[in-house]
């Protein structure tokens, strides 16, 4: 299995899912953490002007979900039926919907608008979305979908710390315990021990 290069910023966020999946599958990779200083020079050489990017066999591939689905297929972390795959896809899309809502607030430049948006989303939207996801994880034995470990779990686990910060919800663990279970189940995998021991520690 030839070594590949994986480039992302020095955070977990959208990059950690693919990093965890490669580690799970025993895929050796250069874990390139691109600084904001270096990014402008690199940006034009990426497929969509965004990170993460996987450089494999001389070709560059982008989009964190597509990359994760690819590794999921490669390592058998998929559904047992097309319907289970659909379940994984729809739940991963929902996770990204939650992330997109929180990002809308996080990156709002006007402080007053940011505060109002955060209060509004925290009252109704976040509890509604998170409790739905928490129930789904409860019905799937601590997994995101299909009642088993899939590539979707790796995306969610990789994004868990980042979500806590974006949602401004340090008590996410206790409020929605089934979500923590998804992350815990992934981080306990023996295949990840080496990567987790050596990867740079980041807050998000
Ligand atoms: N849908 C893409 C989104 C990628 C994305 O938004 N990447 C951000 C970092 S999280 C980025 O590259 N930002 C720098 C830029 O757009 O210049 C994915 O999931 O990979």
PDB file of C-alpha atoms and ligand atoms in Angstrom:
ATOM      1  CA  UNK A   1       0.000   0.000   0.000  1.00  0.00           C
ATOM      2  CA  UNK A   2       1.878   3.130  -1.174  1.00  0.00           C
ATOM      3  CA  UNK A   3       2.087   6.019   1.243  1.00  0.00           C
ATOM      4  CA  UNK A   4      -0.271   8.941   0.565  1.00  0.00           C
ATOM      5  CA  UNK A   5      -0.268  12.624   1.580  1.00  0.00           C
ATOM      6  CA  UNK A   6      -3.156  14.116   3.504  1.00  0.00           C
ATOM      7  CA  UNK A   7      -3.287  17.896   3.886  1.00  0.00           C
ATOM      8  CA  UNK A   8      -5.526  19.842   6.228  1.00  0.00           C
ATOM      9  CA  UNK A   9      -5.271  22.693   8.697  1.00  0.00           C
ATOM     10  CA  UNK A  10      -3.814  22.013  12.181  1.00  0.00           C
ATOM     11  CA  UNK A  11      -7.219  21.097  13.648  1.00  0.00           C
ATOM     12  CA  UNK A  12      -9.460  18.030  13.766  1.00  0.00           C
ATOM     13  CA  UNK A  13     -12.724  19.470  12.327  1.00  0.00           C
ATOM     14  CA  UNK A  14     -13.198  18.125   8.760  1.00  0.00           C
ATOM     15  CA  UNK A  15      -9.803  16.471   8.560  1.00  0.00           C
ATOM     16  CA  UNK A  16      -9.840  14.136  11.495  1.00  0.00           C
ATOM     17  CA  UNK A  17     -12.427  11.695  10.088  1.00  0.00           C
ATOM     18  CA  UNK A  18     -10.229  10.777   7.086  1.00  0.00           C
ATOM     19  CA  UNK A  19      -7.097  10.743   9.299  1.00  0.00           C
ATOM     20  CA  UNK A  20      -8.789   8.302  11.709  1.00  0.00           C
ATOM     21  CA  UNK A  21     -10.077   6.162   8.845  1.00  0.00           C
ATOM     22  CA  UNK A  22      -6.632   5.872   7.256  1.00  0.00           C
ATOM     23  CA  UNK A  23      -5.174   4.973  10.638  1.00  0.00           C
ATOM     24  CA  UNK A  24      -7.886   2.339  11.128  1.00  0.00           C
ATOM     25  CA  UNK A  25      -7.140   0.806   7.717  1.00  0.00           C
ATOM     26  CA  UNK A  26      -3.385   0.801   8.204  1.00  0.00           C
ATOM     27  CA  UNK A  27      -2.895   3.298   5.385  1.00  0.00           C
ATOM     28  CA  UNK A  28       0.386   5.117   5.961  1.00  0.00           C
ATOM     29  CA  UNK A  29       0.071   8.848   5.302  1.00  0.00           C
ATOM     30  CA  UNK A  30       2.073  12.035   5.552  1.00  0.00           C
ATOM     31  CA  UNK A  31      -0.052  14.043   7.958  1.00  0.00           C
ATOM     32  CA  UNK A  32       0.490  17.514   6.530  1.00  0.00           C
ATOM     33  CA  UNK A  33      -0.896  20.295   8.734  1.00  0.00           C
ATOM     34  CA  UNK A  34      -1.071  23.452   6.646  1.00  0.00           C
ATOM     35  CA  UNK A  35      -0.681  26.768   8.481  1.00  0.00           C
ATOM     36  CA  UNK A  36      -2.738  29.821   7.502  1.00  0.00           C
ATOM     37  CA  UNK A  37       0.560  31.401   6.466  1.00  0.00           C
ATOM     38  CA  UNK A  38       1.277  28.642   3.931  1.00  0.00           C
ATOM     39  CA  UNK A  39      -2.314  28.206   2.743  1.00  0.00           C
ATOM     40  CA  UNK A  40      -2.608  31.038   0.138  1.00  0.00           C
ATOM     41  CA  UNK A  41       0.275  29.596  -1.887  1.00  0.00           C
ATOM     42  CA  UNK A  42      -1.170  26.094  -1.762  1.00  0.00           C
ATOM     43  CA  UNK A  43      -4.835  26.946  -2.379  1.00  0.00           C
ATOM     44  CA  UNK A  44      -4.689  27.262  -6.215  1.00  0.00           C
ATOM     45  CA  UNK A  45      -3.173  23.782  -6.493  1.00  0.00           C
ATOM     46  CA  UNK A  46      -6.106  22.086  -4.711  1.00  0.00           C
ATOM     47  CA  UNK A  47      -9.122  20.716  -6.641  1.00  0.00           C
ATOM     48  CA  UNK A  48     -11.684  23.126  -5.140  1.00  0.00           C
ATOM     49  CA  UNK A  49      -9.540  25.712  -3.315  1.00  0.00           C
ATOM     50  CA  UNK A  50     -10.279  24.008  -0.009  1.00  0.00           C
ATOM     51  CA  UNK A  51      -8.788  21.513   2.397  1.00  0.00           C
ATOM     52  CA  UNK A  52      -8.750  18.605   3.177  1.00  0.00           C
ATOM     53  CA  UNK A  53      -6.977  17.139   0.170  1.00  0.00           C
ATOM     54  CA  UNK A  54      -5.703  13.612  -0.319  1.00  0.00           C
ATOM     55  CA  UNK A  55      -2.760  13.211  -2.684  1.00  0.00           C
ATOM     56  CA  UNK A  56      -2.748   9.618  -3.873  1.00  0.00           C
ATOM     57  CA  UNK A  57      -0.893   8.064  -6.795  1.00  0.00           C
ATOM     58  CA  UNK A  58      -0.142  11.521  -8.165  1.00  0.00           C
ATOM     59  CA  UNK A  59      -3.769  12.665  -8.107  1.00  0.00           C
ATOM     60  CA  UNK A  60      -5.437  15.069  -5.672  1.00  0.00           C
ATOM     61  CA  UNK A  61      -8.838  14.293  -4.187  1.00  0.00           C
ATOM     62  CA  UNK A  62     -11.007  16.613  -2.070  1.00  0.00           C
ATOM     63  CA  UNK A  63     -14.228  16.755   0.020  1.00  0.00           C
ATOM     64  CA  UNK A  64     -14.087  15.293   3.510  1.00  0.00           C
ATOM     65  CA  UNK A  65     -17.284  13.240   3.195  1.00  0.00           C
ATOM     66  CA  UNK A  66     -16.325  11.770  -0.193  1.00  0.00           C
ATOM     67  CA  UNK A  67     -12.878  10.877   1.167  1.00  0.00           C
ATOM     68  CA  UNK A  68     -14.399   9.257   4.254  1.00  0.00           C
ATOM     69  CA  UNK A  69     -16.923   7.305   2.196  1.00  0.00           C
ATOM     70  CA  UNK A  70     -14.070   6.109  -0.023  1.00  0.00           C
ATOM     71  CA  UNK A  71     -12.068   4.831   2.964  1.00  0.00           C
ATOM     72  CA  UNK A  72     -15.253   3.375   4.422  1.00  0.00           C
ATOM     73  CA  UNK A  73     -15.769   1.305   1.252  1.00  0.00           C
ATOM     74  CA  UNK A  74     -12.138   0.285   1.242  1.00  0.00           C
ATOM     75  CA  UNK A  75     -12.146  -0.945   4.850  1.00  0.00           C
ATOM     76  CA  UNK A  76     -15.626  -2.497   4.999  1.00  0.00           C
ATOM     77  CA  UNK A  77     -17.063   0.282   7.164  1.00  0.00           C
ATOM     78  CA  UNK A  78     -20.251   0.530   5.121  1.00  0.00           C
ATOM     79  CA  UNK A  79     -23.842  -0.645   5.428  1.00  0.00           C
ATOM     80  CA  UNK A  80     -24.922  -4.217   4.745  1.00  0.00           C
ATOM     81  CA  UNK A  81     -27.532  -3.013   2.212  1.00  0.00           C
ATOM     82  CA  UNK A  82     -28.043   0.037  -0.059  1.00  0.00           C
ATOM     83  CA  UNK A  83     -30.675   1.195   2.440  1.00  0.00           C
ATOM     84  CA  UNK A  84     -28.162   1.104   5.290  1.00  0.00           C
ATOM     85  CA  UNK A  85     -25.753   3.102   3.116  1.00  0.00           C
ATOM     86  CA  UNK A  86     -28.541   5.608   2.561  1.00  0.00           C
ATOM     87  CA  UNK A  87     -29.021   5.784   6.316  1.00  0.00           C
ATOM     88  CA  UNK A  88     -25.308   6.508   6.815  1.00  0.00           C
ATOM     89  CA  UNK A  89     -25.316   9.179   4.078  1.00  0.00           C
ATOM     90  CA  UNK A  90     -28.406  10.949   5.381  1.00  0.00           C
ATOM     91  CA  UNK A  91     -27.133  11.021   8.960  1.00  0.00           C
ATOM     92  CA  UNK A  92     -23.703  12.315   7.929  1.00  0.00           C
ATOM     93  CA  UNK A  93     -25.484  15.036   5.919  1.00  0.00           C
ATOM     94  CA  UNK A  94     -27.500  15.916   9.029  1.00  0.00           C
ATOM     95  CA  UNK A  95     -24.306  16.167  11.111  1.00  0.00           C
ATOM     96  CA  UNK A  96     -22.992  18.578   8.507  1.00  0.00           C
ATOM     97  CA  UNK A  97     -26.264  20.548   8.664  1.00  0.00           C
ATOM     98  CA  UNK A  98     -25.674  21.016  12.400  1.00  0.00           C
ATOM     99  CA  UNK A  99     -22.091  22.051  11.743  1.00  0.00           C
ATOM    100  CA  UNK A 100     -23.182  24.525   9.058  1.00  0.00           C
ATOM    101  CA  UNK A 101     -25.706  26.188  11.426  1.00  0.00           C
ATOM    102  CA  UNK A 102     -23.081  26.532  14.142  1.00  0.00           C
ATOM    103  CA  UNK A 103     -20.530  27.860  11.623  1.00  0.00           C
ATOM    104  CA  UNK A 104     -23.033  30.508  10.554  1.00  0.00           C
ATOM    105  CA  UNK A 105     -22.935  31.833  14.112  1.00  0.00           C
ATOM    106  CA  UNK A 106     -19.248  31.229  14.765  1.00  0.00           C
ATOM    107  CA  UNK A 107     -18.053  33.169  11.723  1.00  0.00           C
ATOM    108  CA  UNK A 108     -20.569  36.054  12.038  1.00  0.00           C
ATOM    109  CA  UNK A 109     -18.494  39.239  12.171  1.00  0.00           C
ATOM    110  CA  UNK A 110     -21.070  41.496  13.866  1.00  0.00           C
ATOM    111  CA  UNK A 111     -20.933  40.725  17.587  1.00  0.00           C
ATOM    112  CA  UNK A 112     -24.536  41.746  18.333  1.00  0.00           C
ATOM    113  CA  UNK A 113     -25.904  39.656  15.455  1.00  0.00           C
ATOM    114  CA  UNK A 114     -23.698  36.763  16.550  1.00  0.00           C
ATOM    115  CA  UNK A 115     -25.024  36.924  20.111  1.00  0.00           C
ATOM    116  CA  UNK A 116     -28.656  37.104  18.970  1.00  0.00           C
ATOM    117  CA  UNK A 117     -28.191  34.212  16.509  1.00  0.00           C
ATOM    118  CA  UNK A 118     -26.486  32.066  19.124  1.00  0.00           C
ATOM    119  CA  UNK A 119     -29.274  32.686  21.645  1.00  0.00           C
ATOM    120  CA  UNK A 120     -31.924  31.936  19.059  1.00  0.00           C
ATOM    121  CA  UNK A 121     -30.289  28.713  17.812  1.00  0.00           C
ATOM    122  CA  UNK A 122     -29.503  27.568  21.384  1.00  0.00           C
ATOM    123  CA  UNK A 123     -33.127  27.896  22.424  1.00  0.00           C
ATOM    124  CA  UNK A 124     -34.804  25.798  19.746  1.00  0.00           C
ATOM    125  CA  UNK A 125     -32.710  24.727  16.794  1.00  0.00           C
ATOM    126  CA  UNK A 126     -29.703  23.107  18.482  1.00  0.00           C
ATOM    127  CA  UNK A 127     -31.761  21.169  21.084  1.00  0.00           C
ATOM    128  CA  UNK A 128     -34.090  19.944  18.344  1.00  0.00           C
ATOM    129  CA  UNK A 129     -31.297  18.821  15.991  1.00  0.00           C
ATOM    130  CA  UNK A 130     -29.075  17.372  18.726  1.00  0.00           C
ATOM    131  CA  UNK A 131     -31.845  15.445  20.444  1.00  0.00           C
ATOM    132  CA  UNK A 132     -32.850  13.946  17.083  1.00  0.00           C
ATOM    133  CA  UNK A 133     -29.251  12.859  16.500  1.00  0.00           C
ATOM    134  CA  UNK A 134     -28.950  11.622  20.081  1.00  0.00           C
ATOM    135  CA  UNK A 135     -32.070   9.461  19.586  1.00  0.00           C
ATOM    136  CA  UNK A 136     -30.680   8.075  16.339  1.00  0.00           C
ATOM    137  CA  UNK A 137     -27.437   7.139  18.114  1.00  0.00           C
ATOM    138  CA  UNK A 138     -29.504   5.525  20.891  1.00  0.00           C
ATOM    139  CA  UNK A 139     -31.339   3.380  18.350  1.00  0.00           C
ATOM    140  CA  UNK A 140     -28.058   2.390  16.681  1.00  0.00           C
ATOM    141  CA  UNK A 141     -26.204   1.081  19.748  1.00  0.00           C
ATOM    142  CA  UNK A 142     -23.904   4.085  20.031  1.00  0.00           C
ATOM    143  CA  UNK A 143     -23.331   4.420  16.298  1.00  0.00           C
ATOM    144  CA  UNK A 144     -24.458   7.034  13.831  1.00  0.00           C
ATOM    145  CA  UNK A 145     -26.354   4.645  11.563  1.00  0.00           C
ATOM    146  CA  UNK A 146     -26.862   1.042  10.464  1.00  0.00           C
ATOM    147  CA  UNK A 147     -26.432  -0.255  14.039  1.00  0.00           C
ATOM    148  CA  UNK A 148     -22.719  -0.799  13.494  1.00  0.00           C
ATOM    149  CA  UNK A 149     -19.377   0.934  13.169  1.00  0.00           C
ATOM    150  CA  UNK A 150     -19.254   2.777   9.846  1.00  0.00           C
ATOM    151  CA  UNK A 151     -17.270   5.564   8.206  1.00  0.00           C
ATOM    152  CA  UNK A 152     -19.946   7.972   9.435  1.00  0.00           C
ATOM    153  CA  UNK A 153     -18.884   7.307  13.045  1.00  0.00           C
ATOM    154  CA  UNK A 154     -15.336   8.366  12.188  1.00  0.00           C
ATOM    155  CA  UNK A 155     -16.545  11.661  10.701  1.00  0.00           C
ATOM    156  CA  UNK A 156     -18.646  12.382  13.783  1.00  0.00           C
ATOM    157  CA  UNK A 157     -15.951  11.359  16.266  1.00  0.00           C
ATOM    158  CA  UNK A 158     -13.358  13.473  14.452  1.00  0.00           C
ATOM    159  CA  UNK A 159     -15.673  16.467  14.563  1.00  0.00           C
ATOM    160  CA  UNK A 160     -16.889  16.030  18.139  1.00  0.00           C
ATOM    161  CA  UNK A 161     -14.527  18.471  19.924  1.00  0.00           C
ATOM    162  CA  UNK A 162     -14.940  21.001  17.137  1.00  0.00           C
ATOM    163  CA  UNK A 163     -18.743  20.794  17.431  1.00  0.00           C
ATOM    164  CA  UNK A 164     -18.584  21.401  21.181  1.00  0.00           C
ATOM    165  CA  UNK A 165     -16.749  24.661  20.542  1.00  0.00           C
ATOM    166  CA  UNK A 166     -18.824  25.737  17.530  1.00  0.00           C
ATOM    167  CA  UNK A 167     -22.081  25.056  19.381  1.00  0.00           C
ATOM    168  CA  UNK A 168     -20.601  26.647  22.541  1.00  0.00           C
ATOM    169  CA  UNK A 169     -21.762  23.578  24.403  1.00  0.00           C
ATOM    170  CA  UNK A 170     -19.060  22.324  26.793  1.00  0.00           C
ATOM    171  CA  UNK A 171     -21.738  20.120  28.414  1.00  0.00           C
ATOM    172  CA  UNK A 172     -22.514  18.254  25.162  1.00  0.00           C
ATOM    173  CA  UNK A 173     -21.237  15.018  26.782  1.00  0.00           C
ATOM    174  CA  UNK A 174     -23.824  15.026  29.552  1.00  0.00           C
ATOM    175  CA  UNK A 175     -26.681  16.610  27.613  1.00  0.00           C
ATOM    176  CA  UNK A 176     -26.568  14.162  24.719  1.00  0.00           C
ATOM    177  CA  UNK A 177     -24.772  11.083  26.086  1.00  0.00           C
ATOM    178  CA  UNK A 178     -25.432   8.870  23.057  1.00  0.00           C
ATOM    179  CA  UNK A 179     -23.415  11.279  20.935  1.00  0.00           C
ATOM    180  CA  UNK A 180     -20.445  10.921  23.260  1.00  0.00           C
ATOM    181  CA  UNK A 181     -20.821   7.139  22.903  1.00  0.00           C
ATOM    182  CA  UNK A 182     -20.273   7.408  19.136  1.00  0.00           C
ATOM    183  CA  UNK A 183     -17.028   9.306  19.730  1.00  0.00           C
ATOM    184  CA  UNK A 184     -15.947   7.015  22.588  1.00  0.00           C
ATOM    185  CA  UNK A 185     -16.555   3.888  20.478  1.00  0.00           C
ATOM    186  CA  UNK A 186     -14.291   5.215  17.748  1.00  0.00           C
ATOM    187  CA  UNK A 187     -11.540   6.533  20.027  1.00  0.00           C
ATOM    188  CA  UNK A 188     -11.392   3.171  21.841  1.00  0.00           C
ATOM    189  CA  UNK A 189     -10.538   1.244  18.647  1.00  0.00           C
ATOM    190  CA  UNK A 190      -7.167  -0.487  19.095  1.00  0.00           C
ATOM    191  CA  UNK A 191      -6.263   0.269  15.460  1.00  0.00           C
ATOM    192  CA  UNK A 192      -6.156   3.976  16.342  1.00  0.00           C
ATOM    193  CA  UNK A 193      -3.890   3.709  19.365  1.00  0.00           C
ATOM    194  CA  UNK A 194      -0.673   4.571  17.570  1.00  0.00           C
ATOM    195  CA  UNK A 195      -2.111   7.511  15.632  1.00  0.00           C
ATOM    196  CA  UNK A 196      -3.807   8.962  18.726  1.00  0.00           C
ATOM    197  CA  UNK A 197      -0.652   8.671  20.784  1.00  0.00           C
ATOM    198  CA  UNK A 198       1.412  10.528  18.194  1.00  0.00           C
ATOM    199  CA  UNK A 199      -0.993  13.007  16.550  1.00  0.00           C
ATOM    200  CA  UNK A 200      -0.661  16.664  17.572  1.00  0.00           C
ATOM    201  CA  UNK A 201      -3.144  17.505  20.349  1.00  0.00           C
ATOM    202  CA  UNK A 202      -5.591  20.173  19.221  1.00  0.00           C
ATOM    203  CA  UNK A 203      -8.608  21.686  20.962  1.00  0.00           C
ATOM    204  CA  UNK A 204     -10.899  21.485  17.949  1.00  0.00           C
TER     205      UNK A 204
HETATM  206  N1  LIG B   1     -17.272  20.496   1.746  1.00  0.00           N
HETATM  207  C1  LIG B   1     -15.854  20.628   1.983  1.00  0.00           C
HETATM  208  C2  LIG B   1     -15.619  21.881   2.799  1.00  0.00           C
HETATM  209  C3  LIG B   1     -14.149  22.159   2.931  1.00  0.00           C
HETATM  210  C4  LIG B   1     -13.882  23.470   3.643  1.00  0.00           C
HETATM  211  O1  LIG B   1     -14.778  24.302   3.840  1.00  0.00           O
HETATM  212  N2  LIG B   1     -12.636  23.642   4.035  1.00  0.00           N
HETATM  213  C5  LIG B   1     -12.236  24.849   4.715  1.00  0.00           C
HETATM  214  C6  LIG B   1     -11.588  24.503   6.047  1.00  0.00           C
HETATM  215  S1  LIG B   1     -12.677  23.640   7.118  1.00  0.00           S
HETATM  216  C7  LIG B   1     -11.205  25.571   3.862  1.00  0.00           C
HETATM  217  O2  LIG B   1     -10.514  24.959   3.074  1.00  0.00           O
HETATM  218  N3  LIG B   1     -11.073  26.878   4.087  1.00  0.00           N
HETATM  219  C8  LIG B   1     -10.056  27.685   3.471  1.00  0.00           C
HETATM  220  C9  LIG B   1     -10.534  28.386   2.228  1.00  0.00           C
HETATM  221  O3  LIG B   1     -11.691  28.204   1.797  1.00  0.00           O
HETATM  222  O4  LIG B   1      -9.731  29.172   1.706  1.00  0.00           O
HETATM  223  C10 LIG B   1     -15.346  19.381   2.733  1.00  0.00           C
HETATM  224  O5  LIG B   1     -16.137  18.779   3.472  1.00  0.00           O
HETATM  225  O6  LIG B   1     -14.191  19.015   2.543  1.00  0.00           O
END
